[in-house]
Amino acid sequence: MRRSFYVEDGQLIQEGSALPLVIMLTNFLVKYILNVILAIHPVLYTQMNFNIFYGIVSGFTVGLFFGGIYKTLTAKKEFLKS
């Protein structure tokens, strides 16, 4: 996905996107479901496969946000060079 940036009143502005909202809602829903499953079946805390799955899901969503932040900072550096 290509995001467009522009400078307005000396500030770097990024056009809006619904993608972050979709990612946040999906992240909330999946983690909510996983935590409900953990509340119902506490034995899963000791299951390595469940912990790995939970970590992968959490890491993936965090990685998406950090990737967006990295792209924004990179675009900011490019605009400052110009």
N, CA, C and O atoms as a DFTB+ gen file, in Angstrom:
328 C
 N C O
     1  1       0.832      -1.181       0.000
     2  2       0.000       0.000       0.000
     3  2       0.877       1.245       0.000
     4  3       1.758       1.385       0.848
     5  1       0.650       2.110      -0.906
     6  2       1.433       3.336      -1.030
     7  2       0.671       4.477      -0.371
     8  3      -0.449       4.794      -0.772
     9  1       1.268       5.086       0.625
    10  2       0.642       6.209       1.304
    11  2       1.247       7.495       0.776
    12  3       2.434       7.551       0.454
    13  1       0.435       8.511       0.691
    14  2       0.973       9.777       0.215
    15  2       1.108      10.749       1.381
    16  3       0.249      10.833       2.259
    17  1       2.194      11.460       1.356
    18  2       2.519      12.446       2.374
    19  2       2.610      13.805       1.696
    20  3       2.917      13.900       0.508
    21  1       2.343      14.843       2.454
    22  2       2.540      16.197       1.961
    23  2       2.828      17.108       3.149
    24  3       2.555      16.759       4.298
    25  1       3.383      18.278       2.853
    26  2       3.725      19.234       3.901
    27  2       2.711      20.362       3.872
    28  3       2.431      20.943       2.823
    29  1       2.166      20.660       5.043
    30  2       1.211      21.752       5.178
    31  2       1.559      22.524       6.447
    32  3       1.620      21.949       7.534
    33  1       1.784      23.813       6.304
    34  2       2.162      24.679       7.426
    35  2       3.381      24.147       8.167
    36  3       3.450      24.220       9.394
    37  1       4.328      23.619       7.430
    38  2       5.562      23.126       8.012
    39  2       5.442      21.779       8.701
    40  3       6.394      21.340       9.346
    41  1       4.312      21.113       8.586
    42  2       4.129      19.808       9.212
    43  2       3.941      18.733       8.152
    44  3       3.320      18.962       7.114
    45  1       4.483      17.570       8.429
    46  2       4.312      16.427       7.540
    47  2       2.935      15.820       7.798
    48  3       2.629      15.425       8.923
    49  1       2.106      15.747       6.756
    50  2       0.748      15.226       6.866
    51  2       0.657      13.953       6.035
    52  3       1.160      13.888       4.913
    53  1       0.012      12.956       6.600
    54  2      -0.202      11.696       5.900
    55  2      -1.689      11.547       5.636
    56  3      -2.510      11.758       6.529
    57  1      -2.035      11.184       4.407
    58  2      -3.439      10.992       4.083
    59  2      -4.018       9.878       4.938
    60  3      -3.327       8.918       5.281
    61  1      -5.287      10.013       5.277
    62  2      -5.953       9.047       6.136
    63  2      -6.160       7.700       5.455
    64  3      -6.182       7.590       4.229
    65  1      -6.308       6.697       6.286
    66  2      -6.533       5.348       5.792
    67  2      -7.372       4.588       6.816
    68  3      -7.242       4.809       8.020
    69  1      -8.218       3.707       6.342
    70  2      -9.017       2.872       7.230
    71  2      -8.229       1.650       7.706
    72  3      -8.665       0.952       8.622
    73  1      -7.093       1.391       7.104
    74  2      -6.310       0.199       7.442
    75  2      -5.919       0.131       8.922
    76  3      -6.067      -0.935       9.520
    77  1      -5.427       1.209       9.546
    78  2      -5.087       1.100      10.967
    79  2      -6.291       0.734      11.840
    80  3      -6.156      -0.022      12.802
    81  1      -7.454       1.266      11.507
    82  2      -8.647       0.928      12.272
    83  2      -8.988      -0.553      12.131
    84  3      -9.328      -1.213      13.113
    85  1      -8.898      -1.064      10.923
    86  2      -9.175      -2.482      10.692
    87  2      -8.171      -3.348      11.449
    88  3      -8.546      -4.362      12.039
    89  1      -6.906      -2.957      11.435
    90  2      -5.867      -3.716      12.141
    91  2      -6.128      -3.692      13.643
    92  3      -6.028      -4.726      14.303
    93  1      -6.464      -2.521      14.192
    94  2      -6.717      -2.422      15.629
    95  2      -7.928      -3.257      16.051
    96  3      -7.885      -3.959      17.062
    97  1      -8.998      -3.175      15.277
    98  2     -10.197      -3.942      15.618
    99  2      -9.955      -5.446      15.506
   100  3     -10.407      -6.216      16.353
   101  1      -9.251      -5.855      14.470
   102  2      -8.925      -7.271      14.307
   103  2      -8.023      -7.747      15.442
   104  3      -8.231      -8.824      16.001
   105  1      -7.023      -6.940      15.775
   106  2      -6.123      -7.272      16.874
   107  2      -6.907      -7.418      18.179
   108  3      -6.705      -8.381      18.919
   109  1      -7.798      -6.468      18.462
   110  2      -8.598      -6.540      19.676
   111  2      -9.452      -7.798      19.692
   112  3      -9.490      -8.514      20.694
   113  1     -10.132      -8.069      18.596
   114  2     -11.030      -9.216      18.529
   115  2     -10.279     -10.534      18.732
   116  3     -10.707     -11.384      19.513
   117  1      -9.169     -10.696      18.032
   118  2      -8.397     -11.944      18.135
   119  2      -7.834     -12.108      19.541
   120  3      -7.923     -13.191      20.118
   121  1      -7.255     -11.048      20.099
   122  2      -6.677     -11.164      21.443
   123  2      -7.769     -11.342      22.493
   124  3      -7.556     -12.030      23.491
   125  1      -8.928     -10.737      22.284
   126  2     -10.047     -10.931      23.207
   127  2     -10.475     -12.400      23.204
   128  3     -10.665     -13.005      24.258
   129  1     -10.620     -12.951      22.022
   130  2     -11.009     -14.364      21.901
   131  2      -9.962     -15.275      22.550
   132  3     -10.308     -16.211      23.270
   133  1      -8.688     -14.994      22.290
   134  2      -7.630     -15.813      22.891
   135  2      -7.647     -15.706      24.417
   136  3      -7.442     -16.706      25.105
   137  1      -7.889     -14.513      24.952
   138  2      -7.929     -14.352      26.409
   139  2      -9.167     -14.995      27.020
   140  3      -9.107     -15.501      28.140
   141  1     -10.283     -14.985      26.306
   142  2     -11.473     -15.698      26.794
   143  2     -11.187     -17.195      26.828
   144  3     -11.545     -17.879      27.787
   145  1     -10.547     -17.697      25.790
   146  2     -10.184     -19.124      25.766
   147  2      -9.264     -19.451      26.946
   148  3      -9.413     -20.493      27.584
   149  1      -8.312     -18.557      27.232
   150  2      -7.425     -18.773      28.377
   151  2      -8.191     -18.749      29.696
   152  3      -7.879     -19.516      30.607
   153  1      -9.189     -17.877      29.805
   154  2      -9.978     -17.813      31.035
   155  2     -10.806     -19.081      31.233
   156  3     -10.994     -19.546      32.357
   157  1     -11.290     -19.626      30.136
   158  2     -12.111     -20.834      30.218
   159  2     -11.244     -22.078      30.435
   160  3     -11.631     -22.992      31.163
   161  1     -10.084     -22.103      29.803
   162  2      -9.176     -23.254      29.878
   163  2      -7.795     -22.791      30.366
   164  3      -6.880     -22.655      29.553
   165  1      -7.626     -22.548      31.664
   166  2      -6.345     -22.045      32.171
   167  2      -5.168     -22.993      31.950
   168  3      -4.013     -22.575      32.037
   169  1      -5.448     -24.257      31.669
   170  2      -4.357     -25.201      31.416
   171  2      -3.560     -24.791      30.169
   172  3      -2.414     -25.209      30.005
   173  1      -4.149     -23.990      29.306
   174  2      -3.448     -23.555      28.092
   175  2      -2.231     -22.672      28.395
   176  3      -1.337     -22.535      27.560
   177  1      -2.202     -22.074      29.597
   178  2      -1.021     -21.283      29.982
   179  2       0.242     -22.120      29.954
   180  3       1.335     -21.595      29.742
   181  1       0.100     -23.410      30.166
   182  2       1.267     -24.292      30.209
   183  2       1.532     -24.993      28.883
   184  3       2.505     -25.738      28.766
   185  1       0.688     -24.770      27.892
   186  2       0.834     -25.429      26.583
   187  2       1.723     -24.573      25.667
   188  3       1.385     -23.436      25.340
   189  1       2.843     -25.134      25.271
   190  2       3.805     -24.402      24.453
   191  2       3.205     -23.983      23.115
   192  3       3.446     -22.862      22.669
   193  1       2.431     -24.847      22.459
   194  2       1.859     -24.513      21.153
   195  2       0.936     -23.306      21.231
   196  3       0.967     -22.444      20.353
   197  1       0.115     -23.236      22.275
   198  2      -0.783     -22.093      22.424
   199  2       0.009     -20.814      22.675
   200  3      -0.310     -19.767      22.113
   201  1       1.033     -20.891      23.510
   202  2       1.860     -19.718      23.799
   203  2       2.587     -19.224      22.557
   204  3       2.716     -18.018      22.348
   205  1       3.058     -20.149      21.738
   206  2       3.726     -19.753      20.492
   207  2       2.728     -19.093      19.555
   208  3       3.032     -18.061      18.956
   209  1       1.544     -19.671      19.420
   210  2       0.508     -19.078      18.576
   211  2       0.135     -17.673      19.060
   212  3       0.032     -16.743      18.259
   213  1      -0.065     -17.524      20.367
   214  2      -0.404     -16.225      20.941
   215  2       0.701     -15.208      20.668
   216  3       0.423     -14.058      20.327
   217  1       1.942     -15.631      20.819
   218  2       3.079     -14.741      20.567
   219  2       3.189     -14.329      19.109
   220  3       3.508     -13.179      18.807
   221  1       2.925     -15.264      18.206
   222  2       2.980     -14.947      16.771
   223  2       1.897     -13.947      16.408
   224  3       2.160     -12.987      15.684
   225  1       0.680     -14.156      16.900
   226  2      -0.423     -13.231      16.614
   227  2      -0.102     -11.847      17.157
   228  3      -0.275     -10.852      16.454
   229  1       0.361     -11.774      18.391
   230  2       0.690     -10.485      19.001
   231  2       1.858      -9.813      18.272
   232  3       1.822      -8.613      17.999
   233  1       2.872     -10.581      17.968
   234  2       4.037     -10.031      17.276
   235  2       3.716      -9.533      15.887
   236  3       4.262      -8.520      15.451
   237  1       2.842     -10.225      15.185
   238  2       2.454      -9.806      13.839
   239  2       1.767      -8.449      13.860
   240  3       2.087      -7.573      13.056
   241  1       0.815      -8.275      14.786
   242  2       0.087      -7.004      14.823
   243  2       0.984      -5.861      15.284
   244  3       0.877      -4.745      14.778
   245  1       1.862      -6.132      16.237
   246  2       2.805      -5.103      16.677
   247  2       3.745      -4.746      15.525
   248  3       4.078      -3.577      15.326
   249  1       4.166      -5.750      14.778
   250  2       5.040      -5.502      13.623
   251  2       4.380      -4.638      12.569
   252  3       5.046      -3.810      11.947
   253  1       3.086      -4.812      12.355
   254  2       2.376      -3.964      11.394
   255  2       2.416      -2.505      11.823
   256  3       2.635      -1.620      10.996
   257  1       2.206      -2.248      13.105
   258  2       2.237      -0.870      13.590
   259  2       3.640      -0.283      13.519
   260  3       3.805       0.864      13.103
   261  1       4.652      -1.048      13.916
   262  2       6.015      -0.539      13.842
   263  2       6.444      -0.314      12.398
   264  3       7.207       0.609      12.118
   265  1       5.964      -1.143      11.484
   266  2       6.249      -0.929      10.066
   267  2       5.661       0.380       9.572
   268  3       6.307       1.103       8.813
   269  1       4.443       0.693       9.994
   270  2       3.819       1.969       9.622
   271  2       4.564       3.155      10.196
   272  3       4.742       4.172       9.525
   273  1       5.001       3.021      11.442
   274  2       5.774       4.098      12.068
   275  2       7.096       4.282      11.344
   276  3       7.522       5.412      11.109
   277  1       7.747       3.188      10.990
   278  2       9.024       3.268      10.273
   279  2       8.858       3.964       8.918
   280  3       9.677       4.803       8.543
   281  1       7.788       3.608       8.181
   282  2       7.543       4.248       6.884
   283  2       7.290       5.739       7.044
   284  3       7.749       6.537       6.226
   285  1       6.574       6.119       8.079
   286  2       6.306       7.531       8.323
   287  2       7.586       8.281       8.645
   288  3       7.808       9.376       8.127
   289  1       8.425       7.712       9.487
   290  2       9.688       8.367       9.825
   291  2      10.610       8.469       8.619
   292  3      11.313       9.466       8.455
   293  1      10.612       7.450       7.780
   294  2      11.419       7.480       6.556
   295  2      10.926       8.580       5.624
   296  3      11.733       9.312       5.051
   297  1       9.617       8.702       5.466
   298  2       9.059       9.758       4.619
   299  2       9.383      11.125       5.191
   300  3       9.658      12.060       4.439
   301  1       9.356      11.254       6.511
   302  2       9.676      12.533       7.142
   303  2      11.115      12.928       6.847
   304  3      11.390      14.086       6.533
   305  1      12.036      11.971       6.945
   306  2      13.443      12.259       6.648
   307  2      13.621      12.696       5.200
   308  3      14.402      13.604       4.917
   309  1      12.895      12.051       4.277
   310  2      12.989      12.415       2.862
   311  2      12.466      13.829       2.630
   312  3      13.056      14.587       1.859
   313  1      11.374      14.191       3.283
   314  2      10.833      15.541       3.131
   315  2      11.749      16.588       3.748
   316  3      11.845      17.701       3.230
   317  1      12.422      16.256       4.839
   318  2      13.331      17.197       5.469
   319  2      14.563      17.433       4.601
   320  3      15.133      18.524       4.628
   321  1      14.981      16.433       3.834
   322  2      16.123      16.580       2.930
   323  2      15.813      17.533       1.793
   324  3      16.697      18.239       1.308
   325  1      14.541      17.555       1.361
   326  2      14.153      18.377       0.210
   327  2      14.103      19.842       0.557
   328  3      13.793      20.670      -0.300
